[in-house]
Coordinates of C-alpha atoms and ligand atoms in Angstrom, one line a residue:
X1179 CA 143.8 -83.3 -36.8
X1180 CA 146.7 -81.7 -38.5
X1181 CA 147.8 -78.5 -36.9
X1182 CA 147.6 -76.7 -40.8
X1183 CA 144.2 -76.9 -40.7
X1184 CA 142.7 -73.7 -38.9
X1185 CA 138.9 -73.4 -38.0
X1186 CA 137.5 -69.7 -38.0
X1187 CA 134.2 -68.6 -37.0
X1188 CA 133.3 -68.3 -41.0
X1189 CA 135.1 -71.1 -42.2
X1190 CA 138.3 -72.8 -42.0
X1191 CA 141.3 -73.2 -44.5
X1192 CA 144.6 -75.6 -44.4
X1193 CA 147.1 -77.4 -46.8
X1194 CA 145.7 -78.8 -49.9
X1195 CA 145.7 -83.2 -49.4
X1196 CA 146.5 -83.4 -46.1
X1197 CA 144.4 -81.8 -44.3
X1198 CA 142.3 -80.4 -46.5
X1199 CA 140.4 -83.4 -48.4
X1200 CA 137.0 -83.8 -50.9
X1201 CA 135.7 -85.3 -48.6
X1202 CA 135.9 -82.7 -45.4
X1203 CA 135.0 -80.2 -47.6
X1204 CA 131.6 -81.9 -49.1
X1205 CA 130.7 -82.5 -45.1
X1206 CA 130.7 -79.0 -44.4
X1207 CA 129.1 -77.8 -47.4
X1208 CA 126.4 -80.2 -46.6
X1209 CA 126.5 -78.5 -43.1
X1210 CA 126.2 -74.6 -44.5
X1211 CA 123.3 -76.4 -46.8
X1212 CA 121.4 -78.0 -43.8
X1213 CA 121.2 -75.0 -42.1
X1214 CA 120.4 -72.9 -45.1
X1215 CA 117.4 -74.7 -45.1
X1216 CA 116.7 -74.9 -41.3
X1217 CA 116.4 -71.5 -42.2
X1218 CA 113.5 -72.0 -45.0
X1219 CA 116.0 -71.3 -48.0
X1220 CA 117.4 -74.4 -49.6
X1221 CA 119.6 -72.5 -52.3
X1222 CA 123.3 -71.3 -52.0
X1223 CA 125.6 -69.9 -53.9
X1224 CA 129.2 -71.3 -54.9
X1225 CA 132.2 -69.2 -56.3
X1226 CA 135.8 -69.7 -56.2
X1227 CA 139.0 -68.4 -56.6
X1228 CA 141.6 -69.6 -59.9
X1229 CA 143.3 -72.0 -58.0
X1230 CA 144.3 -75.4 -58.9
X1231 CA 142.5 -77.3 -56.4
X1232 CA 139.5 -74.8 -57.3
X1233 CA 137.7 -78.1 -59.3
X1234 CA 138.2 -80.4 -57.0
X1235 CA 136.6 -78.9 -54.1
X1236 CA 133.9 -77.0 -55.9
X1237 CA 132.7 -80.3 -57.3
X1238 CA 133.1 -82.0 -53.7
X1239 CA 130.8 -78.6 -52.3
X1240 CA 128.4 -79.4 -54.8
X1241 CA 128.0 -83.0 -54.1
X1242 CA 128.0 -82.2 -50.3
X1243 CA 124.9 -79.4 -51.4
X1244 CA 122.9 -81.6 -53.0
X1245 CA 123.6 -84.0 -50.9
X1246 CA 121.3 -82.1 -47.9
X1247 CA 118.2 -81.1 -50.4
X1248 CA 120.0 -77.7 -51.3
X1249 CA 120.0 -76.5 -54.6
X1250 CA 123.3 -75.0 -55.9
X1251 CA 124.0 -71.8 -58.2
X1252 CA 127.8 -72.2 -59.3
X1253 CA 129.2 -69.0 -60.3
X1254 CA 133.0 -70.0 -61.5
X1255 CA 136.1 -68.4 -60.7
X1256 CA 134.6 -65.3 -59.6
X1257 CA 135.8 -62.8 -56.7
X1258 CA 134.7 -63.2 -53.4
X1259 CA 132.7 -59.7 -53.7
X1260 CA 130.7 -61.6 -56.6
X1261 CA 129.9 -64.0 -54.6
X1262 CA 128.3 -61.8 -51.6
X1263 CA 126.4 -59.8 -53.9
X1264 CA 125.0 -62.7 -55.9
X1265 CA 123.6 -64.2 -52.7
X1266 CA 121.7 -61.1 -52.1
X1267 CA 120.9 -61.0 -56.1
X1268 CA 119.2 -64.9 -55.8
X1269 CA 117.9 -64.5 -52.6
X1270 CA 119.9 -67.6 -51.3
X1271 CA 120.1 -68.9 -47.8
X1272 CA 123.9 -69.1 -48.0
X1273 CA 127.3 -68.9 -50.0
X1274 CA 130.3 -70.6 -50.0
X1275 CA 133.6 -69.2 -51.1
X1276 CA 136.2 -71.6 -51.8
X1277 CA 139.5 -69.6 -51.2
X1278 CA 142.1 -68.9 -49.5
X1279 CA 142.9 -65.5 -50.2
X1280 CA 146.0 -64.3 -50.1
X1281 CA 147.7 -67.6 -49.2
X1282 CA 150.4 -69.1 -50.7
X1283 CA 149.2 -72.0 -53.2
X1284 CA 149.4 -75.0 -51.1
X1285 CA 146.5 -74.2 -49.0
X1286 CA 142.6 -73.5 -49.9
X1287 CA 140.1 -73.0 -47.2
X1288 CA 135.8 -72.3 -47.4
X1289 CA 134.4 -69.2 -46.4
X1290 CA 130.3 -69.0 -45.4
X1291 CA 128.5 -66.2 -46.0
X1292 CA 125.1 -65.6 -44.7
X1293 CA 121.7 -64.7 -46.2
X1294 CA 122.6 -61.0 -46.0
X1295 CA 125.8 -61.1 -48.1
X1296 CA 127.8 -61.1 -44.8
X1297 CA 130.3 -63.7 -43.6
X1298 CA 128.9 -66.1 -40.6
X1299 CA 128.9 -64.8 -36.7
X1300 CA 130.6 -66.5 -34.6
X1301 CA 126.8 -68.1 -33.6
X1302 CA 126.0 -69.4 -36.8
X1303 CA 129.6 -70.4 -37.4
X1304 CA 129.4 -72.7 -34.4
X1305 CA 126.0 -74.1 -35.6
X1306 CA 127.2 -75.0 -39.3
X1307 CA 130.3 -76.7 -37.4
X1308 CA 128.5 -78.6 -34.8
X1309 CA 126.2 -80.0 -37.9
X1310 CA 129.1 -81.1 -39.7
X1311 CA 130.0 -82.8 -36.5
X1312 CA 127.3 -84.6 -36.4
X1313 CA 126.6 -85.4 -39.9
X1314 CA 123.6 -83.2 -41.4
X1315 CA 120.9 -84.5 -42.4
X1316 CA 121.0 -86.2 -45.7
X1317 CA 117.9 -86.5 -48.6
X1318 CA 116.5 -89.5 -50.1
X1319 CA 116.8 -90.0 -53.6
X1320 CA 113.6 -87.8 -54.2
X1321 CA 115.0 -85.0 -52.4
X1322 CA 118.4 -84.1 -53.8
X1323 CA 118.7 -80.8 -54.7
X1324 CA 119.3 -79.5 -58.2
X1325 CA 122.9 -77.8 -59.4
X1326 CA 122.7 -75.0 -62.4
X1327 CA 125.8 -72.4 -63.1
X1328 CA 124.9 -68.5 -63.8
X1329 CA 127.6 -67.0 -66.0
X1330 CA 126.3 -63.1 -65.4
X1331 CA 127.4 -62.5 -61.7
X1332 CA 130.4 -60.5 -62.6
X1333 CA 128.8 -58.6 -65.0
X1334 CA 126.0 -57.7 -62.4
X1335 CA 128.6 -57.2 -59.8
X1336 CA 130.4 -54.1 -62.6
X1337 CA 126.5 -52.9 -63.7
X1338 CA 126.2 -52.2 -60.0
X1339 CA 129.5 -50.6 -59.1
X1340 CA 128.9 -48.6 -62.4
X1341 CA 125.4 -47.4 -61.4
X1342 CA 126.2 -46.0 -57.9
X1343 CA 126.1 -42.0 -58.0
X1344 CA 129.6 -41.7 -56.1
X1345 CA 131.1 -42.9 -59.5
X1346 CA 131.4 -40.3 -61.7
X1347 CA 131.8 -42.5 -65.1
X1348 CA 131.8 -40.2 -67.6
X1349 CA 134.5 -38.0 -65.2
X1350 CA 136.7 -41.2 -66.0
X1351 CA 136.5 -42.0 -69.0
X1352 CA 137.1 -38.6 -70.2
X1353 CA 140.8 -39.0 -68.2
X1354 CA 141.2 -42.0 -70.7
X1355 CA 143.8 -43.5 -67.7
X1356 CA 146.3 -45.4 -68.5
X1357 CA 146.5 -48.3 -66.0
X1358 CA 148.5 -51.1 -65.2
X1359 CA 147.4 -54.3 -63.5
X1360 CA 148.6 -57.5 -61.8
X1361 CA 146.0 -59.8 -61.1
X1362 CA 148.2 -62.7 -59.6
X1363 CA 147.2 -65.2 -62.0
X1364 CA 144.0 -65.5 -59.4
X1365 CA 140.1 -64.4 -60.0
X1366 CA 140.6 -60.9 -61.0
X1367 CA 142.1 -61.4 -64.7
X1368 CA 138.7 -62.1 -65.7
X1369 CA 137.0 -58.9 -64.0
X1370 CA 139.2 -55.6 -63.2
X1371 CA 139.9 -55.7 -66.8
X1372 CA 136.3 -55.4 -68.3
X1373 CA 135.9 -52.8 -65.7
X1374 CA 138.5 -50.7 -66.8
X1375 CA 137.4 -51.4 -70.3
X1376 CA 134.1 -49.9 -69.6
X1377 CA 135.6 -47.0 -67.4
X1378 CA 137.6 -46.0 -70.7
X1379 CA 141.1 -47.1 -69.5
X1380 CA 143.8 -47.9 -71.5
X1381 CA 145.5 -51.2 -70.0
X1382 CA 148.6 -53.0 -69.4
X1383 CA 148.5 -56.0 -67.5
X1384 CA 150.6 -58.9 -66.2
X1385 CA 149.8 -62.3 -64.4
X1386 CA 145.8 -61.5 -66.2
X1387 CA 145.8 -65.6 -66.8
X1388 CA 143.1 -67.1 -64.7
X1389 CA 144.7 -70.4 -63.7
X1390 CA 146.2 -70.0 -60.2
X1391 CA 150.0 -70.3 -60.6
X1392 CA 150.6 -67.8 -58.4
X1393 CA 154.2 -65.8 -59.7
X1394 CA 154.9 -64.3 -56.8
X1395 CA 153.8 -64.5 -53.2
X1396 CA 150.0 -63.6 -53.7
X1397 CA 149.7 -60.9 -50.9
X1398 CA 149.6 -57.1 -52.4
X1399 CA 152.3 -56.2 -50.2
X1400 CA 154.8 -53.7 -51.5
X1401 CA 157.5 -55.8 -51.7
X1402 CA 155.4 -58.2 -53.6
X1403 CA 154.7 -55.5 -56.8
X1404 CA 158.3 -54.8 -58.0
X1405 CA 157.2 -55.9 -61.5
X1406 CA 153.9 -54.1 -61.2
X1407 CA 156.2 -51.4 -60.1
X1408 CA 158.4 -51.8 -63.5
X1409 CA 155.5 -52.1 -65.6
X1410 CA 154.0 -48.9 -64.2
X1411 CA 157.3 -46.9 -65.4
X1412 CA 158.2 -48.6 -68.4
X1413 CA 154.8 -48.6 -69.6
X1414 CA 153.7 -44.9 -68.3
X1415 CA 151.0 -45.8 -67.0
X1416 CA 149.0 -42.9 -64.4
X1417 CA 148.5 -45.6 -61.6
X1418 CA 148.8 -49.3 -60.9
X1419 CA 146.6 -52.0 -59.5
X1420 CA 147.0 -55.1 -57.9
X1421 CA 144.3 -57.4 -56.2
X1422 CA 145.0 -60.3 -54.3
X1423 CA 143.5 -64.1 -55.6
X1424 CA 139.8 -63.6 -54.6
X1425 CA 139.9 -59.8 -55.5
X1426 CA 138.6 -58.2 -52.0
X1427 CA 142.0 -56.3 -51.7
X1428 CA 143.6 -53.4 -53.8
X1429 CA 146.9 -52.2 -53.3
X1430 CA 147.8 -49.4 -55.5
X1431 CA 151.7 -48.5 -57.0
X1432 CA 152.2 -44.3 -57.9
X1433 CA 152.5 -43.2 -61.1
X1434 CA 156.8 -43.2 -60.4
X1435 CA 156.4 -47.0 -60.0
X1436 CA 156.4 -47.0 -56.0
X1437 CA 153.5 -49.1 -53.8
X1438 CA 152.2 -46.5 -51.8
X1439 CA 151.3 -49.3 -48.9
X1440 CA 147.7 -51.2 -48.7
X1441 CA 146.5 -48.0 -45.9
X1442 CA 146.1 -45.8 -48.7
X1443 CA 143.8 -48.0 -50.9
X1444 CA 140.7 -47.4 -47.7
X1445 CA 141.9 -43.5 -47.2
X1446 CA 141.8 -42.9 -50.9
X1447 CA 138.3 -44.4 -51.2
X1448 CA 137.0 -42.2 -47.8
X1449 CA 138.8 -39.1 -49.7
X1450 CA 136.5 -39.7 -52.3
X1451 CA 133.4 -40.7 -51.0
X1452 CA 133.0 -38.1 -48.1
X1453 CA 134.4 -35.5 -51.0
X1454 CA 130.8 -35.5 -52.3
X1455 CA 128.7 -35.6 -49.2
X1456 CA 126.8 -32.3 -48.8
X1457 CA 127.2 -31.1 -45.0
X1458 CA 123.2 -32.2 -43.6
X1459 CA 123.5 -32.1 -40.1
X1460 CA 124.6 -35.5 -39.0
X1461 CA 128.4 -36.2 -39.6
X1462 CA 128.7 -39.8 -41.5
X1463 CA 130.1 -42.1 -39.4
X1464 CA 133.4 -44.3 -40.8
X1465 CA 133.8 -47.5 -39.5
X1466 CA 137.8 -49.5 -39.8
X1467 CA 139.3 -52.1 -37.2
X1468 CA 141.7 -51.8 -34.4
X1469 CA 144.7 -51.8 -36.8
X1470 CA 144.0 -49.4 -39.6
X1471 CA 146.4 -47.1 -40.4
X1472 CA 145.8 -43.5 -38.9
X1473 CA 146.2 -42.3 -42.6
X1474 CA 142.5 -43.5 -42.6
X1475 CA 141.5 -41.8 -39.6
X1476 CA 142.8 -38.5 -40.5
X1477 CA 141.4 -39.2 -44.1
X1478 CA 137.6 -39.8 -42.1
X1479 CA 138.1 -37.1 -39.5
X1480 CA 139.5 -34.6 -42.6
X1481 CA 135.9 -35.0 -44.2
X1482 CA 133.8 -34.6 -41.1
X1483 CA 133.1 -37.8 -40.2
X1484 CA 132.5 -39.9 -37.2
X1485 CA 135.2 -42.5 -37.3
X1486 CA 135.0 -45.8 -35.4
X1487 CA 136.8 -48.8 -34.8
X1488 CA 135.6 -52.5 -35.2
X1489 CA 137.7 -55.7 -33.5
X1490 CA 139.7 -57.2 -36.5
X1491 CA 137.7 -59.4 -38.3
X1492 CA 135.8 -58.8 -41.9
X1493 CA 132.7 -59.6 -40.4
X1494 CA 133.2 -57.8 -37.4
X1495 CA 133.8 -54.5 -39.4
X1496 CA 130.5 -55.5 -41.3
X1497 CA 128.5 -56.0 -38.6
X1498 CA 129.7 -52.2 -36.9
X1499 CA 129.3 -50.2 -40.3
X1500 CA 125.6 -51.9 -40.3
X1501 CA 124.9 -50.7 -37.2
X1502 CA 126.7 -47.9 -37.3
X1503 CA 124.9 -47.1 -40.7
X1504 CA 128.3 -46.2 -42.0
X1505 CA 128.6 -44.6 -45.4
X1506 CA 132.1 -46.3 -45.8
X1507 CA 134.5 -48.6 -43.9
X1508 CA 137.1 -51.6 -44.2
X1509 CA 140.3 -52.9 -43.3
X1510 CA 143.9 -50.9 -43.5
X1511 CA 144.9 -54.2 -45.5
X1512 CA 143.2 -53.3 -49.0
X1513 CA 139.5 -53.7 -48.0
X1514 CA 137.5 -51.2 -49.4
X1515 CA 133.5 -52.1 -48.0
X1516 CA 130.8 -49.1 -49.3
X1517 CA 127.9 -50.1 -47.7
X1518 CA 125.6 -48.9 -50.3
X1519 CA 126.8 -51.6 -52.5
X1520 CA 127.0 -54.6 -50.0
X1521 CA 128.8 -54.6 -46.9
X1522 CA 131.9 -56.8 -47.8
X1523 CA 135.3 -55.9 -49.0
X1524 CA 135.3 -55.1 -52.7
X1525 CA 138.1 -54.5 -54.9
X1526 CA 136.6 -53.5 -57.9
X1527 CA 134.4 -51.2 -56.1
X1528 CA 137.9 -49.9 -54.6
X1529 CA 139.5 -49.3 -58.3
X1530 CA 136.6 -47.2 -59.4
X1531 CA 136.3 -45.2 -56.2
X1532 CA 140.5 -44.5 -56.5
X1533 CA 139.7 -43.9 -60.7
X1534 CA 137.0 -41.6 -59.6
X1535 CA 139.1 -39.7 -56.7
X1536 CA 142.1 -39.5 -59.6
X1537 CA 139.5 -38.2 -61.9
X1538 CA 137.8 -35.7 -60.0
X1539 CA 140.9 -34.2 -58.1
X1540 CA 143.2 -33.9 -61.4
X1541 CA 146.0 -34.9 -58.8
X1542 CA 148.4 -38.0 -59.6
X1543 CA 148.5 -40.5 -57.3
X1544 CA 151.8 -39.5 -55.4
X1545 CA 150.4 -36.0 -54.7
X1546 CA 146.9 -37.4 -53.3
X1547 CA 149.2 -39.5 -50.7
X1548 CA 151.6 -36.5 -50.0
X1549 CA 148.5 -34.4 -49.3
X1550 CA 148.4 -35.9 -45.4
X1551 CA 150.6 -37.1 -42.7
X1552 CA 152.4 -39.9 -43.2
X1553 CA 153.0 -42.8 -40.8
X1554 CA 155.1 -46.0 -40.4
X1555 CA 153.7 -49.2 -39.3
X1556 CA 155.6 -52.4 -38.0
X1557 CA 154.6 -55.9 -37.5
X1558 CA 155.8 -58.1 -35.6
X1559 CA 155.0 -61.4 -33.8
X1560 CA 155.6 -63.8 -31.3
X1561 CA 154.9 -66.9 -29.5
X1562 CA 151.8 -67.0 -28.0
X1563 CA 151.7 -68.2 -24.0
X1564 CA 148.9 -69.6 -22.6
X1565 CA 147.4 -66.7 -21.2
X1566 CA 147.8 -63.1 -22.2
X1567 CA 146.1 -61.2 -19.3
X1568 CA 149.9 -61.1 -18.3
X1569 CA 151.1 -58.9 -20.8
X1570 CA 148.2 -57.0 -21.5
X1571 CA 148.9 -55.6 -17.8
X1572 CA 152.2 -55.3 -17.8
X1573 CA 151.9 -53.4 -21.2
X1574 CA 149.0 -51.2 -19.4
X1575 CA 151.5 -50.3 -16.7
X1576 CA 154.3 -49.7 -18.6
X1577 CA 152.4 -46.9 -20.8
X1578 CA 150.1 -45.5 -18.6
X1579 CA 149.4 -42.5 -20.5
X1580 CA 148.1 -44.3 -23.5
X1581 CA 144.3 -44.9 -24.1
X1582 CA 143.2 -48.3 -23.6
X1583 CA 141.2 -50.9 -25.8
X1584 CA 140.5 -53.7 -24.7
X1585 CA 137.7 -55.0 -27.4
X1586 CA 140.3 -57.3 -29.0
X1587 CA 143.4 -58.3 -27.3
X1588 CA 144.8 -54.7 -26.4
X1589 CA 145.2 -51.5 -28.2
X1590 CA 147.2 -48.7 -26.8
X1591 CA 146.7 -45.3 -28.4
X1592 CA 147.8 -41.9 -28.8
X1593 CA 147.4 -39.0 -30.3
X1594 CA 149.3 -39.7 -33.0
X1595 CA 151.0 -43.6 -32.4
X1596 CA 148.9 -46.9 -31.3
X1597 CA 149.9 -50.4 -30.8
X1598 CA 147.8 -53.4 -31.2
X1599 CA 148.8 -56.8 -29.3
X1600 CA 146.4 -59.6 -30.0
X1601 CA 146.1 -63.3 -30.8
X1602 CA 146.2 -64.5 -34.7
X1603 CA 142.7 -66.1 -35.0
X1604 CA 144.5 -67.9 -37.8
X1605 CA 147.9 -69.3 -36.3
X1606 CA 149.2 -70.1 -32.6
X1607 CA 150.8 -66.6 -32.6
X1608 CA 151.0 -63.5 -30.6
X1609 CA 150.7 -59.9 -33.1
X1610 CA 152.2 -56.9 -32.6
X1611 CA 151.3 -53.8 -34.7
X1612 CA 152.7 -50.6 -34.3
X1613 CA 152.1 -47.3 -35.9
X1614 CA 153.6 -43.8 -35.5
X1615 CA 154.9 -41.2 -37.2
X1616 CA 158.7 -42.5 -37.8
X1617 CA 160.0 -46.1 -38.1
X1618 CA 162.6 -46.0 -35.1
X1619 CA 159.0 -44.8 -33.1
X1620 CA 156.9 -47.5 -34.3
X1621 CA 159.9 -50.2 -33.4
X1622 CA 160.1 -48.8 -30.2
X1623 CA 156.4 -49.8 -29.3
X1624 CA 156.8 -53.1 -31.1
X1625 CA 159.9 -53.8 -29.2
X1626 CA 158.7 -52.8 -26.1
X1627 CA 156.1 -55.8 -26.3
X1628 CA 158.2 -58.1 -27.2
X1629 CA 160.2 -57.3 -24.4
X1630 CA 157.0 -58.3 -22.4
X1631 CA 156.4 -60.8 -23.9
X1632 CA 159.5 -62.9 -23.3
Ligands
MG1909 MG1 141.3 -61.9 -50.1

């Protein structure tokens, strides 16, 4: 097996023709399928992102489907939001996602979500992988299973953002913003556009083509939106957007032109959904991962909430704001996830909520941010050994003062400064996150792991 090809407890991604082949991919879509049906629902959903290998494998997926007894609802080049919610919508047994995110365009990868709308545990995971494996179970000629495309499921995926009382519409569209948006060239040119349409927003976009040649690297990171940045200012525009190729991450650039950083898409939403929570008794609880910006926690802990961290992981954030019964959570990285739309990270959901918060402060987007503390994080990694008890106690003894996590690899925090050392699930790497008030402070903790880590 090629070492591009990385397995994850929801799926697994890797470089387009080498490792990542029709015919792997129509195994383990037969595998989600199978078990789908072990679990009495034969049906699951298919979406994909815009890019170019998008055909290939979604044809491949459905073959594999069928190929079990399952029947298959294709939804398109949709984001990956769409595709959570319409599982839910059809009652499915499963999805599949065909993307891979934020990576560059050489590489695809599936993603399985669950019956609930939520990405596979690392139980059920293990049990779709171990079928493919083995080879599922394949049907006789009279028991292939049927393949039928539904062209609503972003419109259903807008009614519902639209019809959630923490949006104020009509607050909105009587601000008639003026927006600019970079979609990438990947799944969101053909939905944050008739979103802002219906929210009353004047538009100016770039990359809104829905064909995957990604212009830039794909991630929203700042120093990825220097032409949203330009477009912003030459075109006056109050805010900018961009999402990255399967639309579950919002970054957003000021009205100056400047990317205010991913951490303030999640504190912006919290602002404004805790805003509007009447004081009943029982603070709301807030649910982000291990390396979320504080500018979140200060944002939860600013309205009254309970705030909580998750191990990194989309469906282990999920999994805590369900228990939890969080009114909001997400991921420092652009991931918006309101609960009482579906528990998975949402863009679109994420430009409404910041339209709304825009709306209903009358602040531009530079003041909101300037209205709390601000922070510096730094990333860093290294190689990983093979075993990491090591450092986590050397790092334990060397800041004894800090507060200890040890839920997923090890976080040490203080009042005001954490870092986070932990294994990529993703690549044979060692990450270190820091965050603290200055740069120089934040290098300092990422440094001093390193240092350990040699
Ligand atoms: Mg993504």
């Amino acid at each position: 097996m090629s070492d591009t090809l990385m397995i994850s407890v929801s799926g697994m991604r890797g470089h387009v023709g080498t490792d990542l082949t029709p015919e792997l991919v129509a195994r383990h879509a037969a595998a989600l399928g199978a078990w789908a049906r072990a679990n009495g629902r034969p049906l699951v959903v298919l979406g994909r992102d815009a890019r170019t290998s998008g055909p290939m494998f979604a044809h491949a997926a459905t073959a594999g489907l069928m190929s079990v007894g399952v029947d298959v609802i294709g939804l398109g080049i949709v984001p990956t939001p769409t595709v959570q919610l319409a599982v839910e919508h059809h009652g499915a047994g499963a999805g599949l996602i065909l993307t891979a995110s934020h990576n560059p365009i050489e590489w695809n990868a599936l993603k399985f979500v669950g019956p609930d709308g939520i990405f596979l545990d690392a139980d059920a995971g293990a049990t779709v992988r171990r079928l493919a494996d083995e080879g599922p179970p394949r049907a006789a000629w009279n028991g292939i299973g049927s393949a039928r495309s539904d062209p609503d499921a972003i419109a259903r995926h807008l009614d519902l953002i639209l019809a959630l009382p923490v949006i104020d519409v009509e607050a909105i569209r009587r601000r008639r913003f003026h927006v600019a948006l970079d979609c990438v060239r990947g799944a969101g040119g053909g939905t944050i556009p008739l979103l802002l349409e219906r929210l009353g927003c004047r538009m100016s976009g770039i990359n809104l083509e829905t064909d995957g040649h990604f212009p830039r690297p794909p991630e929203p990171l700042p120093e990825n939106l220097g032409e949203l940045g330009r477009l912003v200012q030459d075109s006056g525009a109050d805010v900018g957007f961009a999402v990255d190729p399967d639309v579950d991450r919002l970054a957003i650039v000021d009205e100056a032109g400047r990317p205010i950083g991913e951490d303030y898409t999640l504190a912006l939403a919290v602002r404004a959904v805790l805003d509007q929570r009447t004081a009943d008794g029982t603070p709301p609880a807030v649910v982000v991962n291990l390396s979320t910006s504080l500018v979140v926690e200060d944002a939860a802990r600013a309205g009254g909430a309970r705030f909580l961290r998750a191990a990194v992981g989309e469906a282990n954030v999920a999994r805590a704001i369900r228990d939890e019964g969080a009114v909001i959570g997400g991921e420092g990285n652009g991931g918006v996830m309101y609960p009482a739309l579906h528990i998975g990270r949402d863009a679109p959901l994420g430009v409404a909520l910041i339209l709304h918060q825009l709306a209903r402060s009358g602040a531009t987007v530079s003041e909101l941010v300037a209205a709390a503390p601000r922070y510096e994080i730094v990333k860093a990694k290294g190689p990983r050994g093979p075993a990491l008890a090591p450092l986590y106690a050397a790092l334990r003894e060397r800041f004894p003062d800090a507060e200890p996590d040890t839920r997923d690899g090890l976080r040490l925090a203080w009042p005001d400064r954490w870092l986070h050392v932990r294994p990529s699930g993703t690549e044979p790497i060692v990450r270190l996150i820091a965050e603290a008030p200055s740069r120089p402070e934040a290098e300092a903790l990422v440094e001093a792991g390193r240092q350990l880590l040699r």
